[in-house]
C-alpha atoms as one frame of an Amber mdcrd trajectory, in Angstrom:
protein
 133.965 104.821  67.073 135.719 104.009  63.905 137.373 106.991  62.189 136.517
 109.314  65.059 140.139 110.227  65.745 140.544 111.325  62.140 137.263 113.186
  62.160 138.271 115.170  65.209 140.947 116.887  63.123 139.189 116.813  59.743
 137.458 120.165  60.054 139.801 121.692  62.608 142.675 121.749  60.168 140.612
 123.807  57.768 139.332 126.024  60.546 142.479 127.254  62.238 146.228 126.825
  61.897 147.024 128.037  65.409 145.323 128.360  68.760 143.395 131.521  69.549
 145.777 134.064  71.080 144.541 137.391  72.433 146.625 140.228  71.081 145.394
 143.204  73.135 147.719 144.787  75.737 146.749 144.912  79.428 144.748 147.763
  80.941 145.888 151.308  80.245 146.826 151.922  83.864 149.203 148.973  83.989
 152.693 149.777  85.154 155.374 150.458  82.562 157.132 147.275  83.547 154.179
 145.163  82.457 153.972 147.032  79.162 157.628 146.328  78.520 157.163 142.659
  79.351 154.271 142.425  76.886 156.479 143.815  74.126 159.307 141.469  75.048
 157.039 138.439  75.030 155.608 139.419  71.644 159.120 139.602  70.272 159.892
 136.071  71.423 156.616 134.834  69.932 157.488 136.314  66.536 160.741 134.322
  66.677 158.841 131.183  67.778 160.919 131.129  70.942 158.095 129.799  73.074
 160.201 128.843  76.071 161.457 132.421  76.412 157.923 133.760  75.858 156.666
 131.435  78.591 159.169 132.864  81.074 158.109 136.439  80.306 154.373 135.701
  80.530 154.944 134.004  83.862 156.618 137.188  85.058 153.580 139.187  83.895
 151.042 137.025  85.744 153.217 137.121  88.828 153.019 140.928  88.742 149.334
 141.078  87.708 147.626 137.789  88.692 144.272 138.995  87.401 145.512 139.750
  83.862 143.326 137.332  81.891 144.968 138.057  78.546 148.424 137.347  79.930
 147.133 133.984  81.172 145.766 133.264  77.684 149.107 134.052  76.112 150.972
 131.976  78.695 148.708 129.083  77.762 149.545 129.594  74.085 153.283 129.521
  74.854 152.868 126.310  76.853 150.683 124.730  74.192 153.250 125.501  71.520
 155.663 123.397  73.557 153.108 120.540  73.604 152.518 120.977  77.337 148.786
 120.741  76.886 147.667 120.143  80.448 149.662 123.147  81.705 148.204 125.236
  78.885 144.665 124.240  79.843 145.391 125.183  83.444 146.576 128.627  82.303
 143.467 129.140  80.166 141.273 128.136  83.078 142.966 130.872  85.105 142.190
 133.294  82.263 138.528 132.241  82.170 138.273 132.653  85.941 139.790 136.137
  85.745 137.531 137.223  82.870 134.584 134.831  82.229 133.663 136.782  79.086
 136.999 136.202  77.368 135.865 133.909  74.548 139.410 133.013  73.506 140.158
 131.314  76.813 137.089 129.056  76.586 137.819 128.309  72.939 141.424 127.360
  73.599 140.392 124.963  76.368 137.809 123.327  74.133 140.157 123.062  71.175
 142.896 121.518  73.302 140.461 118.953  74.710 139.261 118.023  71.219 142.846
 117.472  70.134 143.354 115.297  73.238 140.396 113.206  72.018 138.230 114.361
  74.907 135.341 115.820  72.893 132.701 115.294  75.574 134.681 117.437  78.018
 135.321 120.032  75.313 131.658 120.712  74.507 130.719 122.996  77.458 133.809
 125.160  76.960 133.114 125.517  73.248 129.444 126.270  73.830 130.520 129.077
  76.151 132.928 130.410  73.532 130.249 130.370  70.810 127.774 132.092  73.106
 130.318 134.867  73.717 131.409 135.177  70.079 128.621 133.760  67.874 130.089
 135.184  64.668 133.430 133.392  65.058 133.216 130.533  62.549 136.286 128.737
  63.906 134.649 128.394  67.322 131.376 127.040  65.957 133.274 124.722  63.635
 135.248 123.273  66.519 132.057 122.889  68.547 130.550 120.880  65.681 133.603
 118.605  65.641 133.418 118.115  69.421 129.700 117.306  69.269 130.375 114.760
  66.535 133.188 113.193  68.546 130.898 113.031  71.587 128.314 111.243  69.394
 125.804 114.068  69.820 125.029 113.948  66.139 121.774 115.905  66.042 123.396
 118.846  67.821 126.414 118.602  65.525 124.106 118.730  62.500 122.466 121.905
  63.780 125.822 123.648  64.187 126.968 122.444  60.782 123.781 123.744  59.171
 124.562 127.236  60.452 128.125 127.018  59.175 127.078 125.724  55.758 124.558
 128.534  55.407 127.576 130.869  55.420 130.025 128.596  53.574 127.970 126.268
  51.336 130.999 125.062  49.366 133.265 124.239  52.316 134.444 120.690  51.579
 135.357 119.818  55.163 132.013 120.979  56.524 130.110 119.057  53.852 132.015
 115.864  54.660 131.445 116.192  58.386 127.756 116.977  57.838 127.437 113.864
  55.692 129.083 111.687  58.321 126.803 113.137  60.978 123.710 112.360  58.894
 124.992 108.832  58.250 125.430 108.195  61.972 121.816 109.295  62.506 120.482
 107.091  59.721 119.366 110.204  57.826 120.514 108.755  54.518 118.514 111.007
  52.211 120.091 114.105  53.713 123.513 112.480  53.560 122.968 111.824  49.846
 122.157 115.499  49.258 125.183 116.772  51.173 127.575 114.276  49.585 126.345
 115.117  46.104 127.251 118.748  46.816 130.685 117.653  48.061 131.335 115.439
  45.029 130.643 118.373  42.725 133.674 120.129  44.238 137.315 119.383  43.501
 139.168 116.633  45.325 136.497 113.922  45.383 138.160 110.710  46.579 137.294
 107.044  46.353 136.392 107.124  50.032 133.850 109.891  49.413 132.297 108.011
  46.510 132.069 104.912  48.723 130.345 106.941  51.444 127.966 108.273  48.796
 127.265 104.685  47.804 126.528 103.753  51.417 124.148 106.707  51.719 122.354
 105.774  48.493 122.024 102.177  49.638 120.694 103.302  53.009 118.147 105.448
  51.184 116.944 102.427  49.207 118.678 103.490  45.986 120.892 100.402  45.707
 121.408 100.376  41.899 122.745 103.933  42.132 124.856 102.854  45.115 126.556
 100.216  42.966 127.372 102.863  40.352 128.868 105.072  43.088 131.012 102.179
  44.313 132.190 101.508  40.763 133.449 105.093  40.710 135.051 104.571  44.146
 136.949 101.494  42.956 138.087 103.314  39.821 139.528 106.125  41.957 141.050
 103.850  44.605 141.735 100.451  43.007 144.069  99.375  45.812 141.373  99.563
  48.491 140.103  96.075  49.216 137.499  97.545  51.566 135.955  99.531  48.718
 136.200  96.611  46.308 134.416  94.369  48.811 131.674  96.985  49.169 131.107
  96.858  45.410 130.945  93.060  45.453 128.474  93.090  48.331 126.209  95.503
  46.434 126.306  93.321  43.324 125.374  90.367  45.548 122.518  92.336  47.081
 121.252  93.222  43.589 121.411  89.544  42.486 124.088  90.434  39.968 125.852
  87.230  40.911 128.313  86.952  38.030 129.679  90.433  38.719 129.668  89.809
  42.468 131.598  86.567  42.024 134.212  88.287  39.873 134.739  91.154  42.318
 134.750  89.006  45.464 137.235  86.572  43.960 139.496  89.526  43.214 139.185
  90.660  46.851 140.209  87.201  48.045 143.034  87.040  45.532 144.415  90.233
  47.027 143.729  89.145  50.606 142.879  85.450  51.117 142.126  86.158  54.795
 139.272  88.588  54.087 136.513  86.762  55.970 133.737  89.131  54.895 134.439
  88.425  51.245 134.683  84.704  52.031 131.257  84.748  53.691 129.570  86.745
  50.928 131.066  84.605  48.163 130.257  81.426  50.108 126.661  82.546  50.568
 126.496  83.343  46.854 127.592  79.811  45.948 125.150  78.368  48.480 122.317
  80.400  46.950 123.256  79.020  43.545 123.086  75.483  44.931 126.823  74.826
  44.899 127.211  73.872  48.562 130.512  72.042  48.072 132.113  75.162  46.678
 130.650  77.334  49.415 131.782  75.105  52.287 135.465  76.142  52.723 134.534
  79.808  52.392 131.799  79.585  55.015 134.078  77.614  57.348 136.620  80.446
  57.061 133.928  82.999  57.848 132.666  81.042  60.863 136.185  80.869  62.290
 136.637  84.594  61.833 133.177  85.526  63.167 132.343  82.893  65.789 129.700
  85.071  67.445 127.594  85.793  64.345 124.276  84.074  63.616 124.658  84.432
  59.852 127.980  82.618  59.569 126.840  79.558  61.555 123.437  79.504  59.867
 124.922  79.529  56.366 127.589  76.996  57.320 124.945  74.680  58.816 122.897
  74.768  55.617 125.990  74.057  53.486 126.996  71.124  55.695 123.477  69.718
  55.507 123.518  69.904  51.723 126.879  68.117  51.560 125.687  65.341  53.868
 127.647  66.250  57.013 124.538  66.119  59.176 126.063  66.065  62.667 128.281
  69.043  61.928 125.334  70.761  60.289 123.214  70.261  63.406 125.991  71.647
  65.597 126.306  74.771  63.422 122.565  75.409  63.310 122.271  74.886  67.073
 125.023  77.450  67.567 123.187  79.846  65.260 119.922  79.659  67.225 121.851
  79.884  70.489 123.381  83.144  69.292 120.008  84.495  68.169 116.876  82.723
  69.346 114.568  85.262  67.685 114.994  84.268  64.016 112.271  81.889  62.886
 114.200  80.513  59.917 117.028  79.379  62.182 114.664  77.135  64.140 112.868
  76.008  60.981 116.066  74.914  59.227 117.272  73.168  62.364 113.891  71.413
  62.638 114.102  70.194  59.044 117.573  68.828  59.629 116.582  67.068  62.873
 113.573  65.526  61.132 115.882  64.269  58.404 118.099  62.746  61.101 115.129
  60.981  62.706 115.081  63.167  65.824 111.383  63.848  65.572 110.700  65.189
  69.057 113.540  67.693  68.851 112.389  68.659  65.373 108.867  69.286  66.622
 110.144  71.633  69.317 112.109  73.622  66.750 109.089  73.811  64.408 106.924
  75.021  67.294 109.431  77.720  68.144 109.642  78.792  64.486 105.838  79.014
  64.322 105.673  81.104  67.504 108.200  83.568  66.111 106.501  83.693  62.730
 103.071  84.317  64.266 104.453  86.974  66.594 106.033  88.761  63.640 102.772
  88.704  61.687 100.847  90.101  64.652 103.388  92.884  65.136 103.198  93.795
  61.442  99.385  93.834  61.586  99.442  96.267  64.510 101.805  98.604  62.637
  99.540  98.802  59.572  97.278 101.896  59.508
């Protein structure tokens, strides 16, 4: 769940600068002592003296245990002192005393989101939204919790309602885009990100996300242009620079890819992704000797990946290191037995080494996989 911790606060910071605190006094028939305590507690809150406010609110709930609003305000005082679990307990008491007090449910949900417990926050926030559907901060926090709980379709529905009211809200647009990306709904992510990029404050990271969305939507040339903008805005990001190089490589713009990937490795010689992509580029060009050290680096960094061992095996075969090549290709097909080309390349190498029976088995396996793929594609055709 990369970036989830950041995302959990991304929209919340724009939504609310403090927890929801009920400001109404207790019932009209409350004793004068309780009224006085309310006023005293409010005075301490104005001075940000939360410890003193806590003591007064505790006195109130001792006198009137069913005062839901006093429990809410006690929770606020505790939360301001970063005593989150005690605050949640107070808000639960408030919700039990008055189940229709939306602020209590909201505060619980918001606190759980900030504790990185979005799954647990969702039911509380749904209750709050049901009680106060016009409160944008509550719906916004629910959307964040749904995203954090990886319930992306539900998050998108909440975000759609929010964006209908606030179509130029940068934080909402960014979160909506991320939600669409996680669902593989790249076309919709492109649309939302384009709206966000037309606002102020577009960053290199946003342009890179736009590039990823365009690439996912099959618009790879436009994706490369977006990544060029991302690198221009954030030239120190090797992650973004690698993304640009990978797109050039994907578009067969090998000279540009080589230039960018070499710059990535100059900045960080240990970047194994760049080493693999550049090594594969050299291998594609027929320069196996040049690709070999790069692919060896990638295989060490990613020992459980088919692609790294497969490419390394082909490079070793082309440089005449047949035994090592066979070992790499065997490891590749062990990691993924379902790729026909892995078995085919291993079969070719074994045939070259005079291991005809082993080669025949690999060719048979490659043919089985190839035929199965063709049959599956035929079934899918209308």
